[in-house]
Amino acid sequence: MATIRDVAKLAGVSVATVSRVLNKTGYVNVETGRKVEKAIQQLQYEPNSVARGLAGKRTSTIAFILPDITNPFFSEMARGVEDKARELGYTVILCNSDDQGQKEKTYIEVLKKKYIDGIIIASQTLSSEDIQKMQQDQIPLVVMDRAPENQHCSVIRCNNYMGAKEAVAHLVEQGCCKIGHIYGPQELITARERMLAYEESVQGFSWYSPSLMEPGYFQLNGGQEAVKELLRRHPDIDGIFVGNDLMAIGVLKGLNQLGRRVPEDVAVCGFDGIALASMTIPELTTVAQPIYEMGELAALTLTQQIESTKPLPSVFELEPIFIERSSTRREPLA
Amino acid sequence: MATIRDVAKLAGVSVATVSRVLNKTGYVNVETGRKVEKAIQQLQYEPNSVARGLAGKRTSTIAFILPDITNPFFSEMARGVEDKARELGYTVILCNSDDQGQKEKTYIEVLKKKYIDGIIIASQTLSSEDIQKMQQDQIPLVVMDRAPENQHCSVIRCNNYMGAKEAVAHLVEQGCCKIGHIYGPQELITARERMLAYEESVQGFSWYSPSLMEPGYFQLNGGQEAVKELLRRHPDIDGIFVGNDLMAIGVLKGLNQLGRRVPEDVAVCGFDGIALASMTIPELTTVAQPIYEMGELAALTLTQQIESTKPLPSVFELEPIFIERSSTRREPLA
DNA sequence: CTGAAAGCGCTTACAG
DNA sequence: CTGAAAGCGCTTACAG
C-alpha cells in the first residue's frame, strides 16, 4: 500500500502538504491541491487509520456497551447507533456487558488503550463515580436511560413514568378490575420508574394490594414464569402491565399455557415497542419507545461531543407513544 | 498515562527490554523482569494499543460483517462471536451490510485501513472474486454459510439440505397431504439448499406442483404475506415448510389472520432454531442450527488463522438438530 | 501558502 | 541477556 510519503514524492511536495489536503486543514494552493489529488488517485492512496490515530489521538471509532445484543430492544438500538455512526464516518465496537460492572470496567480499560473516541453505554451497573472517573479521562460519553441528574455526560432517555401511567390508565379504561404488574430488575431505573407509575396509578383502587406486583427478569422466560406466580396468588387478575415487551411475550405464552384467553380473560400491555410486538398472537399493546432513533441520537450526540472543542453534555428525554393493539382490546363490561 | 519510556526509566532498563517482558518474547533475566514488572505496577502502565498496532501490524481487533443485527439469527451469532473474541483478547467491530455488496466493500476498505486483524462475513453478496482479492491482501477471513468449494478462506456452515429433508419428512409423517414451501431469497445459498431439499422430497407425490413454492423475504412480514398468497392459490394446503424461523413466525400470524388453526388445519415447520421459536403460540417446530456455537467457532477459527504463521483454511459443516414442537404435532388422520 | 522536523508510543532486527 | 536505533505512517506546531 502506498504511504503519504509516496504521494508527496509523486506530487513533488512535502508530506505536510499532502496531510493538509487530506484533512482539508490549513491553506493550500489550488494548483498544488490538484497535483496532490492526482497523485492520490494514481497511487490509489488510502491513509492509514492506525498511524493517524497514533499521531492525532483520534481513531474514528466508538464503542457501544450494552447488556446483551441478543435482546431485540438492544439490537434495534445498536442498529440505530451503527447506521448513524457509519454515516458520520465512525466505526463501532460492540461490547456485551450482561449488566456486569466488572465486564464494563474491563471493557473500558481496553477501549481507552485503543484510543476509542467515545463510548455509548446502555448498561446500568456503572456507578456515578465510574462515570465521573471516565470524565477525568476526557473520554466523551453518552449514557442511555439514566436519571438526568447526571451532569457528567449526555443522557438519552424516555419518559418511562408517563408512558407507564398511560398504559395503566388504558387498562382501567378497558374495564379491568384487578390489574397486576410484572416489573424488571430494580437496579434499572427504567424498571423502577415504570413500577412507580403503576403503583401511583392503582393504589387508590379498593382492589389494590402490593402482592399484585411480581418481579421478573427482563427476558422471555422472566415473563412466562412471573405470570404463573402472579396468577397463582391472584387468580382473578384481569389485566397485567408488564415491564417490557420481551417479558410480555413470555406472559402471553404463560397465560396461554394456563388456559387464559388474551384479552378476553386477561388484558396484557407491554413496554418498549420492539418490532416483534406486532407479530404476536394476539398483537401486543405497548408503550413504544423510539428505539432506533434513540440509537441514532446517541451516535450523533457522541460524535458532536467528540468533534466540538468543548463538550456540551445535554439531556434528551423523548416521549414514548402508546400503541393499542388486540392484547387489550375488549368490549366494555356490561 | 505512563508510556513504555517511563517504565524503562523507572526500572533502569531500555524500552526494548520492557517491550520484551510485555510481550513475553525473547530472553530476559528473571531479576530484570521483576524490576520491570514492579515499575509497571507502580506506574499503572497500560500499553497503548494504537502504537502497538502501528509498530506491530496487529490490532487485536476483528470485524463481523452481517446483514442485519436486528435479525435474531444474527444477533445470537454475534453474541457467540463477541463472547469468544473477548475471551481470546480481541475486540469486535460490528458491520451491518443489509446484504448490499457496496456496503460490504466500503466496509472492507475502511477495515483494512484500520489494520483489522481479520474478518468474519455472514453476508452473502460478496462474490468469490471479492474474496480472492481479500486473500491477496493477506487478511484472514472466515465466511458463514458458503459453499465449501471456496478454498480461499475458512467456512462455517450447516447441513441445510439434510435439515430441510428431515423437516419435510416430518410433515409427511404427521399426515400432511399437501405441503407448501416458503423460500428465502435465492441469492442465499442456504435458501437454495433448503428449497432444493423440499423439491426433491415432494416431487414424487401426486399432489405436488411447483406453485406450492412461494418466495418470501427472510423477515417477519415476508412470511406473513407469502402465506396469504400461498393459501389463496392452494386453500387446501395442510402443511408448510418455511425457509427460516423469522418468516415462520410471520406465517403463524398470517394463518391466524386467515382463521386457520395451527397445527390442526395447517402444520408449520421453520428453520434456524432462534430462541423466539419456543415462545410462539403454538411453539414452533424447527430445524435448529447451533447458532451461538457457529459464532464462537468463527471467532476461534479466525484468531487461529491470525495467530498461526501459515493460514490453514478449513471447512466446518455442522449438523442441525430437528426439534419437534406443537406447531406440527397433530393426531394422525383417520 | 509550504517544508523540515519532532513526535505519537510502540516493535523489531542488529550488535554486543 | 540487553541496549541503541530505525521504523511503523501519520499530524502538528514552527519557520519562512
XYZ file of C-alpha atoms (C1' of nucleotides) in Angstrom:
700
model
C 0.000 0.000 0.000
C 1.159 3.474 -0.815
C 2.039 5.828 2.025
C 1.759 9.550 2.369
C 5.451 9.724 1.549
C 4.888 8.129 -1.852
C 2.159 10.593 -2.606
C 4.347 13.510 -1.577
C 7.168 12.328 -3.785
C 4.967 11.791 -6.813
C 3.298 15.158 -6.392
C 6.586 16.874 -5.727
C 5.521 18.331 -2.390
C 6.136 17.622 1.291
C 4.170 15.158 3.368
C 2.869 18.073 5.394
C 1.168 19.432 2.320
C -0.365 16.082 1.496
C -1.610 15.850 5.032
C -3.184 19.261 4.637
C -5.142 18.385 1.548
C -6.121 15.063 3.109
C -7.529 16.740 6.171
C -8.704 19.913 4.463
C -6.866 21.819 7.140
C -4.805 24.977 6.722
C -4.225 26.738 3.448
C -3.114 25.029 0.304
C -2.771 26.461 -3.158
C -5.448 25.302 -5.575
C -2.909 24.177 -8.127
C -0.858 22.285 -5.541
C -4.017 20.714 -4.270
C -4.834 19.392 -7.697
C -1.401 17.871 -8.100
C -1.747 16.105 -4.798
C -5.213 14.839 -5.620
C -3.890 13.455 -8.840
C -1.043 11.643 -7.124
C -3.512 10.198 -4.633
C -5.625 8.932 -7.500
C -2.712 7.434 -9.331
C -1.385 5.597 -6.325
C -4.814 4.611 -5.070
C -3.625 6.019 -1.809
C -5.637 5.379 1.344
C -4.463 6.988 4.566
C -3.575 4.568 7.327
C -6.028 4.967 10.184
C -3.753 3.498 12.798
C -0.919 5.901 12.082
C -3.458 8.651 12.030
C -4.760 7.526 15.367
C -1.350 7.476 16.945
C -0.355 10.865 15.613
C -3.658 12.601 16.021
C -5.232 10.848 19.013
C -8.368 10.167 17.040
C -9.443 6.823 15.676
C -12.926 7.424 14.291
C -14.039 4.502 16.369
C -16.661 4.498 19.091
C -17.876 1.731 21.339
C -21.375 0.698 22.279
C -21.627 -1.098 25.604
C -24.952 -2.813 26.090
C -26.241 -5.649 28.253
C -26.933 -8.199 25.532
C -27.174 -7.811 21.771
C -29.490 -10.806 21.740
C -32.195 -8.690 23.334
C -34.259 -7.208 20.457
C -34.526 -3.906 22.246
C -30.774 -3.503 22.176
C -30.258 -4.893 18.718
C -32.675 -2.308 17.330
C -30.838 0.365 19.230
C -27.487 -0.963 18.062
C -28.693 -0.777 14.505
C -29.529 2.886 15.013
C -26.133 3.541 16.530
C -24.276 1.753 13.781
C -26.191 3.311 10.906
C -25.702 6.824 12.171
C -22.093 6.222 13.138
C -21.231 4.929 9.719
C -22.968 7.853 8.105
C -20.726 10.111 10.164
C -17.564 8.209 9.342
C -17.245 6.197 12.535
C -16.885 2.514 13.127
C -18.472 0.866 16.186
C -17.167 -1.734 18.573
C -19.756 -3.992 20.144
C -19.498 -4.806 23.859
C -21.886 -7.120 25.699
C -21.752 -6.466 29.418
C -24.531 -8.722 30.751
C -25.041 -5.798 33.094
C -21.965 -6.879 34.999
C -19.934 -3.992 36.312
C -16.742 -5.956 36.055
C -17.151 -6.629 32.354
C -17.934 -2.990 31.738
C -14.850 -1.803 33.545
C -12.602 -4.278 31.808
C -14.022 -3.128 28.522
C -13.494 0.497 29.296
C -9.839 -0.163 30.054
C -9.373 -1.980 26.787
C -11.164 0.757 24.899
C -9.053 3.512 26.390
C -5.920 1.730 25.294
C -7.343 1.623 21.812
C -7.836 5.364 21.729
C -11.517 4.925 21.178
C -13.050 8.347 20.518
C -16.082 7.900 22.722
C -18.473 5.453 24.351
C -22.210 4.915 24.409
C -23.365 2.990 27.446
C -26.761 1.349 27.600
C -25.861 -0.680 30.586
C -26.918 0.313 34.033
C -24.493 -1.077 36.525
C -21.870 1.608 36.108
C -21.919 3.850 39.157
C -21.832 7.627 39.015
C -18.293 7.532 40.337
C -17.206 5.297 37.500
C -18.714 7.754 35.099
C -17.046 10.694 36.751
C -13.756 8.860 36.535
C -14.230 8.456 32.828
C -14.901 12.142 32.571
C -11.495 12.781 34.050
C -10.003 10.694 31.309
C -11.638 13.107 28.901
C -13.462 10.387 27.129
C -16.759 11.528 25.609
C -19.702 9.607 26.927
C -23.375 9.174 26.233
C -25.497 7.102 28.570
C -28.892 5.653 27.799
C -31.749 5.532 30.276
C -30.063 7.271 33.155
C -31.512 9.797 35.514
C -30.967 13.325 34.176
C -29.157 14.486 37.332
C -26.034 13.021 35.879
C -24.300 16.113 34.561
C -21.045 14.479 33.687
C -22.189 13.203 30.345
C -25.043 13.355 27.887
C -28.040 11.196 28.565
C -30.750 9.933 26.288
C -33.860 8.544 27.828
C -37.576 8.133 27.534
C -40.315 9.356 29.787
C -40.947 5.987 31.341
C -43.152 7.356 34.029
C -45.644 8.995 31.723
C -45.619 6.056 29.374
C -46.399 3.644 32.176
C -49.155 5.876 33.513
C -50.783 5.838 30.135
C -50.537 2.067 29.959
C -52.232 1.539 33.298
C -54.874 4.150 32.550
C -55.656 2.315 29.371
C -56.137 -0.974 31.192
C -58.504 0.732 33.594
C -60.435 2.238 30.714
C -60.772 -1.148 29.137
C -62.664 -2.175 32.202
C -60.002 -4.157 34.008
C -60.962 -4.645 37.619
C -57.767 -6.038 39.033
C -54.543 -5.074 37.389
C -51.221 -6.681 38.192
C -47.720 -5.592 37.329
C -44.629 -7.570 36.448
C -41.581 -5.428 37.000
C -37.999 -5.688 35.890
C -34.820 -5.608 37.989
C -34.939 -2.679 40.356
C -31.326 -1.786 39.698
C -32.596 -0.490 36.375
C -34.031 2.967 36.683
C -36.371 2.306 33.802
C -37.878 -0.611 35.687
C -38.225 1.472 38.834
C -39.933 4.336 37.050
C -42.433 2.064 35.367
C -43.221 0.363 38.616
C -43.616 3.647 40.414
C -46.085 4.833 37.816
C -48.054 1.627 38.237
C -48.184 1.973 41.992
C -49.274 5.571 41.902
C -51.914 4.779 39.327
C -53.576 1.953 41.165
C -53.129 2.499 44.859
C -56.357 4.441 45.077
C -58.383 1.446 43.971
C -60.013 -0.779 46.524
C -58.717 -3.907 44.832
C -55.111 -2.812 45.080
C -52.590 -4.786 47.092
C -48.783 -4.815 46.891
C -48.866 -8.502 46.143
C -50.153 -7.591 42.703
C -46.580 -6.769 41.829
C -44.281 -9.553 40.786
C -40.605 -9.341 39.846
C -39.301 -10.816 36.627
C -36.091 -10.770 34.716
C -36.277 -8.684 31.533
C -36.355 -11.789 29.360
C -38.813 -14.068 27.638
C -38.816 -16.678 30.398
C -38.904 -13.967 33.016
C -42.423 -13.042 31.964
C -43.575 -16.583 31.492
C -42.617 -17.603 34.996
C -43.687 -14.425 36.714
C -47.190 -14.520 35.297
C -47.752 -18.010 36.629
C -46.747 -16.959 40.093
C -48.887 -13.858 39.855
C -51.975 -15.781 38.820
C -51.414 -18.340 41.493
C -51.669 -15.590 44.075
C -54.419 -13.660 42.314
C -56.436 -15.929 40.045
C -58.905 -13.126 39.417
C -56.484 -10.721 37.794
C -57.911 -9.427 34.528
C -55.201 -7.042 33.388
C -51.413 -7.004 33.531
C -49.000 -4.208 32.844
C -45.684 -5.839 32.022
C -42.366 -4.019 32.465
C -41.133 -4.692 28.956
C -42.214 -6.332 25.713
C -39.892 -9.280 25.948
C -41.421 -10.311 29.259
C -44.863 -9.513 27.866
C -44.333 -12.028 25.081
C -43.482 -14.536 27.774
C -46.631 -13.510 29.622
C -48.766 -14.214 26.564
C -47.172 -17.626 26.448
C -47.679 -18.253 30.144
C -51.325 -17.223 30.031
C -51.871 -19.450 27.046
C -50.419 -22.356 28.977
C -52.720 -21.579 31.877
C -55.669 -21.609 29.509
C -56.462 -17.942 29.910
C -57.536 -16.026 26.861
C -55.997 -12.696 25.969
C -57.589 -10.186 26.016
C -60.954 -11.736 26.997
C -59.827 -13.079 30.367
C -56.706 -11.044 30.885
C -55.609 -7.916 29.042
C -51.856 -7.524 28.597
C -49.857 -4.400 27.941
C -46.087 -4.255 27.425
C -43.458 -1.559 27.151
C -40.767 -0.781 24.558
C -42.355 -1.246 21.177
C -39.957 -3.835 19.779
C -40.732 -4.999 16.253
C -41.849 -8.390 17.444
C -44.717 -6.952 19.437
C -46.795 -6.598 16.298
C -46.316 -10.244 15.358
C -47.544 -11.969 18.484
C -50.912 -13.652 18.734
C -52.699 -11.590 19.817
C -50.739 -8.483 18.857
C -49.280 -6.726 21.826
C -50.464 -3.370 23.102
C -47.407 -1.478 24.206
C -45.767 1.789 25.078
C -43.367 2.304 22.211
C -40.033 3.997 22.673
C -38.346 5.347 19.540
C -35.651 2.711 19.963
C -33.863 3.021 16.642
C -33.938 6.795 16.840
C -32.533 6.718 20.351
C -29.589 4.804 18.970
C -29.131 7.278 16.158
C -29.385 10.193 18.528
C -26.814 8.652 20.832
C -24.339 8.286 17.986
C -24.986 11.809 16.770
C -24.657 13.354 20.207
C -21.497 11.441 20.904
C -19.780 12.475 17.694
C -20.750 16.065 18.301
C -19.144 15.851 21.688
C -16.052 14.330 20.101
C -15.753 16.878 17.389
C -16.597 20.047 19.227
C -13.865 21.689 21.248
C -15.845 21.994 24.441
C -18.016 19.036 25.286
C -21.545 20.142 25.913
C -23.335 17.373 27.764
C -27.048 17.507 27.268
C -30.112 15.574 28.307
C -32.686 14.318 25.828
C -35.929 12.996 27.162
C -38.090 11.542 24.445
C -41.783 10.781 24.633
C -42.971 7.237 24.161
C -46.035 6.533 22.072
C -48.871 4.375 23.278
C -49.919 1.782 20.724
C -53.185 -0.006 21.260
C -53.404 -3.469 19.781
C -55.546 -6.522 20.312
C -53.980 -7.796 23.522
C -56.007 -5.214 25.422
C -58.963 -4.552 23.148
C -62.036 -5.774 24.970
C -65.649 -4.971 24.941
C -66.522 -2.780 27.923
C -68.127 -4.811 30.659
C -71.854 -4.654 30.812
C -0.850 7.920 31.060
C 2.565 6.397 31.524
C 4.449 5.231 28.467
C 6.890 2.426 27.928
C 9.628 5.024 28.216
C 8.579 5.947 31.751
C 8.609 2.319 32.741
C 12.055 1.813 31.249
C 13.418 4.804 33.103
C 11.948 3.782 36.427
C 13.206 0.233 36.060
C 16.576 1.385 34.850
C 16.443 -0.588 31.606
C 15.820 0.086 27.936
C 12.436 0.232 26.302
C 13.382 -2.825 24.298
C 13.604 -4.801 27.493
C 10.271 -3.540 28.720
C 8.766 -4.495 25.414
C 10.218 -7.970 25.821
C 8.659 -8.588 29.186
C 5.388 -7.090 27.974
C 5.217 -9.442 25.057
C 6.952 -12.358 26.711
C 9.216 -12.525 23.718
C 12.946 -13.163 23.661
C 15.068 -13.774 26.685
C 15.046 -11.610 29.752
C 16.806 -12.128 33.050
C 14.474 -13.110 35.869
C 15.747 -10.328 38.094
C 15.420 -7.703 35.377
C 11.963 -8.971 34.650
C 10.931 -8.453 38.237
C 12.203 -4.899 38.244
C 10.234 -4.162 35.137
C 7.064 -5.744 36.480
C 7.403 -3.607 39.568
C 7.805 -0.431 37.563
C 4.742 -1.359 35.547
C 2.783 -1.833 38.738
C 3.951 1.427 40.238
C 3.106 3.457 37.192
C -0.113 1.600 36.477
C 1.242 1.274 33.000
C -1.011 0.088 30.218
C 0.488 -0.396 26.783
C -1.012 1.745 24.076
C -2.792 -0.469 21.560
C -2.642 2.023 18.747
C 1.118 2.426 18.908
C 1.362 -1.290 19.148
C -0.804 -1.640 16.091
C 1.275 0.740 14.068
C 4.564 -0.842 15.047
C 3.464 -4.438 15.001
C 0.739 -4.515 12.353
C -1.638 -6.166 14.792
C -4.579 -4.549 16.479
C -6.364 -7.382 18.297
C -9.493 -6.244 16.555
C -11.673 -8.258 14.225
C -14.785 -7.316 12.322
C -18.072 -9.138 11.924
C -19.964 -8.247 8.771
C -23.551 -9.423 8.829
C -26.755 -8.463 7.008
C -28.670 -7.024 9.948
C -28.057 -7.255 13.680
C -31.779 -6.783 14.190
C -32.361 -10.276 12.873
C -32.363 -12.603 15.906
C -30.443 -15.229 13.988
C -27.546 -12.842 13.527
C -27.708 -11.304 16.959
C -27.362 -14.753 18.518
C -24.451 -15.435 16.238
C -22.907 -12.069 17.018
C -23.134 -12.844 20.686
C -21.173 -16.030 20.097
C -18.573 -14.175 18.090
C -18.179 -11.442 20.650
C -18.010 -13.725 23.673
C -15.350 -15.910 22.154
C -13.396 -12.990 20.754
C -13.268 -11.262 24.095
C -12.163 -14.453 25.768
C -9.291 -14.568 23.294
C -8.358 -10.936 23.777
C -9.989 -9.488 20.685
C -12.443 -6.691 20.243
C -15.122 -6.845 17.533
C -16.391 -4.224 15.143
C -19.996 -4.573 14.075
C -20.905 -4.022 10.421
C -24.442 -4.211 9.046
C -24.398 -4.786 5.314
C -28.087 -5.246 4.501
C -26.686 -7.793 2.075
C -25.600 -4.943 -0.153
C -22.324 -5.623 -1.890
C -21.487 -1.953 -1.961
C -21.736 -1.570 1.792
C -19.608 -4.649 2.292
C -16.888 -3.373 0.015
C -16.863 0.037 1.594
C -16.562 -1.593 4.971
C -13.724 -3.803 3.904
C -11.799 -0.773 2.704
C -12.317 1.018 5.988
C -11.338 -2.064 7.937
C -8.137 -2.572 6.013
C -7.110 0.979 6.772
C -7.680 0.228 10.427
C -5.334 -2.730 10.372
C -8.108 -5.029 11.434
C -6.641 -8.479 12.107
C -9.360 -10.440 10.351
C -12.968 -10.527 9.215
C -15.938 -12.804 9.691
C -18.514 -12.447 6.951
C -22.050 -13.710 7.349
C -23.274 -11.824 4.376
C -23.787 -13.460 1.050
C -23.451 -10.911 -1.650
C -19.674 -10.873 -1.775
C -18.530 -12.666 -4.903
C -15.761 -15.241 -4.988
C -13.562 -12.738 -6.759
C -14.001 -10.240 -3.965
C -12.985 -12.895 -1.516
C -9.982 -13.863 -3.553
C -8.978 -10.236 -3.684
C -9.068 -10.097 0.084
C -6.887 -13.136 0.211
C -4.273 -11.246 -1.734
C -4.353 -8.557 0.883
C -3.445 -11.274 3.362
C -6.391 -10.576 5.532
C -7.642 -13.642 7.401
C -11.223 -14.466 6.594
C -13.972 -16.730 7.809
C -17.224 -16.911 5.904
C -20.502 -18.268 7.198
C -22.913 -20.336 5.141
C -20.910 -20.522 1.972
C -20.450 -23.462 -0.311
C -17.400 -25.470 0.740
C -15.752 -25.180 -2.698
C -14.425 -21.855 -1.618
C -10.891 -22.736 -0.693
C -9.631 -19.253 -0.185
C -10.858 -18.960 3.351
C -12.395 -20.937 6.172
C -16.088 -21.598 6.003
C -18.566 -22.495 8.699
C -21.901 -23.807 7.663
C -24.733 -26.132 8.481
C -26.069 -29.053 6.557
C -29.098 -27.211 5.294
C -30.026 -29.897 2.843
C -30.295 -32.688 5.375
C -32.048 -30.477 7.861
C -34.662 -29.468 5.333
C -35.185 -33.066 4.247
C -35.886 -34.005 7.805
C -38.360 -31.170 8.164
C -40.363 -32.183 5.123
C -40.246 -35.856 6.063
C -41.662 -34.928 9.427
C -44.561 -33.056 7.872
C -45.327 -36.069 5.714
C -45.205 -38.334 8.736
C -47.622 -36.091 10.531
C -50.092 -36.890 7.826
C -49.890 -33.701 5.793
C -51.399 -34.241 2.374
C -50.344 -31.075 0.636
C -47.212 -29.378 1.756
C -46.145 -25.940 0.620
C -42.833 -24.206 0.934
C -41.975 -20.576 1.511
C -38.437 -19.949 0.432
C -35.980 -17.169 1.055
C -34.008 -15.116 -1.454
C -32.330 -17.391 -3.949
C -29.112 -15.412 -3.825
C -28.611 -17.044 -0.453
C -27.197 -20.497 -0.756
C -28.903 -21.536 2.455
C -32.271 -20.644 0.970
C -31.456 -22.537 -2.215
C -30.364 -25.660 -0.395
C -33.480 -25.750 1.734
C -35.676 -25.275 -1.275
C -33.867 -27.979 -3.208
C -34.386 -30.417 -0.359
C -38.078 -29.565 -0.324
C -38.440 -30.114 -4.041
C -36.635 -33.404 -4.024
C -38.689 -34.588 -1.066
C -42.097 -33.862 -2.502
C -41.898 -34.118 -6.239
C -42.805 -37.775 -6.149
C -46.175 -37.035 -4.618
C -49.241 -36.768 -6.791
C -50.312 -33.557 -5.114
C -47.078 -31.792 -5.899
C -46.970 -28.754 -8.128
C -44.317 -26.034 -8.425
C -46.886 -23.457 -7.469
C -46.665 -24.821 -3.939
C -43.493 -22.819 -3.591
C -43.730 -19.173 -2.716
C -40.917 -16.677 -2.295
C -40.618 -14.518 0.773
C -38.091 -12.172 2.222
C -36.304 -13.586 5.279
C -38.293 -11.341 7.620
C -41.368 -11.401 9.778
C -43.590 -9.699 7.200
C -42.083 -11.820 4.475
C -43.731 -14.895 5.941
C -46.969 -13.207 6.760
C -47.509 -12.017 3.218
C -46.227 -15.103 1.490
C -48.535 -17.448 3.371
C -51.581 -15.462 2.326
C -50.602 -15.673 -1.293
C -49.849 -19.356 -0.950
C -53.228 -20.134 0.594
C -55.020 -18.071 -1.977
C -53.583 -20.338 -4.654
C -53.883 -23.527 -2.641
C -56.587 -23.245 0.003
C -56.220 -26.919 0.801
C -52.615 -26.796 1.947
C -52.254 -28.547 5.293
C -48.534 -28.230 5.931
C -45.876 -25.604 5.268
C -42.133 -25.830 5.465
C -40.877 -22.283 5.914
C -37.361 -21.255 4.941
C -36.494 -19.710 8.276
C -37.968 -19.133 11.722
C -38.482 -15.430 11.349
C -40.710 -15.979 8.330
C -42.354 -18.893 10.129
C -43.392 -16.593 12.956
C -44.951 -14.372 10.309
C -46.653 -17.426 8.852
C -48.218 -18.270 12.209
C -49.520 -14.746 12.291
C -50.806 -14.846 8.744
C -52.585 -18.154 9.293
C -54.157 -16.794 12.439
C -55.474 -13.836 10.491
C -56.898 -16.176 7.886
C -58.639 -18.094 10.630
C -56.633 -21.277 10.117
C -55.627 -23.208 13.186
C -52.073 -24.410 13.690
C -51.419 -27.331 13.719
C -54.986 -28.646 13.281
C -55.597 -27.069 9.873
C -52.069 -26.344 8.824
C -48.842 -27.666 10.329
C -45.889 -25.277 10.234
C -42.187 -26.015 10.443
C -39.418 -23.432 10.440
C -35.644 -23.458 10.188
C -32.864 -21.954 12.337
C -33.838 -22.556 15.941
C -33.837 -18.966 17.133
C -34.725 -18.508 20.798
C -38.061 -16.968 19.960
C -39.295 -20.127 18.294
C -40.061 -21.662 21.664
C -42.189 -18.700 22.732
C -44.686 -18.530 19.891
C -48.246 -19.744 20.198
C -48.157 -22.512 19.257
C -44.484 -23.256 19.758
C -42.643 -23.641 16.533
C -41.239 -26.900 15.250
C -37.924 -26.128 13.637
C -34.582 -27.323 12.367
C -32.170 -25.831 14.838
C -28.723 -24.697 13.863
C -26.170 -24.277 16.646
C -26.213 -20.535 16.027
C -24.306 -19.292 19.048
C -21.706 -22.013 18.658
C -21.274 -21.161 14.994
C -20.402 -17.640 16.064
C -17.935 -18.902 18.647
C -16.371 -21.271 16.179
C -15.997 -18.485 13.641
C -14.157 -16.319 16.136
C -11.942 -19.175 17.229
C -11.078 -20.227 13.701
C -10.347 -16.674 12.693
C -7.995 -15.993 15.571
C -6.192 -19.229 14.915
C -5.684 -18.133 11.355
C -4.409 -14.785 12.583
C -2.022 -16.198 15.090
C -0.609 -19.124 13.203
C 2.147 -18.427 10.733
C 0.559 -20.264 7.849
C -3.142 -19.772 7.458
C -4.888 -23.110 7.274
C -8.327 -22.516 5.840
C -10.757 -25.239 6.786
C -14.386 -26.117 6.308
C -16.725 -26.917 9.163
C -20.084 -28.376 8.335
C -22.257 -28.735 11.400
C -25.373 -30.820 11.757
C -28.653 -29.129 12.569
C -30.999 -30.688 15.107
C -34.646 -31.239 14.412
C -36.881 -30.012 17.218
C -40.478 -31.095 17.238
C -42.893 -28.731 18.935
C -46.609 -28.129 18.871
C -46.852 -26.295 15.551
C -46.689 -29.670 13.791
C -47.976 -32.073 16.418
C -51.227 -33.482 15.103
C -53.206 -36.594 15.552
C -52.698 -38.900 12.596
C -55.631 -38.714 10.215
C -58.134 -41.470 10.431
C 0.925 29.020 1.018
C 4.729 25.288 2.065
C 8.533 22.438 4.119
C 11.678 20.462 7.731
C 11.416 18.311 11.873
C 9.743 16.496 16.002
C 6.736 13.458 17.948
C 2.771 9.952 18.741
C 4.281 5.030 21.690
C 5.381 1.022 20.414
C 8.232 -3.358 17.982
C 11.994 -5.497 15.922
C 16.179 -6.748 13.872
C 21.031 -6.000 14.838
C 25.059 -5.671 17.693
C 27.293 -6.714 21.546
C 20.588 -11.408 28.251
C 20.357 -6.196 26.943
C 20.584 -1.614 24.529
C 20.773 1.779 20.615
C 18.467 2.805 16.674
C 15.453 2.581 12.942
C 10.927 2.386 11.627
C 5.598 1.940 11.595
C 2.704 6.264 8.766
C 0.757 9.881 10.101
C -0.133 15.137 12.365
C 1.145 19.435 14.032
C 3.349 23.456 15.535
C 7.025 26.348 13.882
C 9.581 28.878 10.491
C 9.801 31.016 6.459
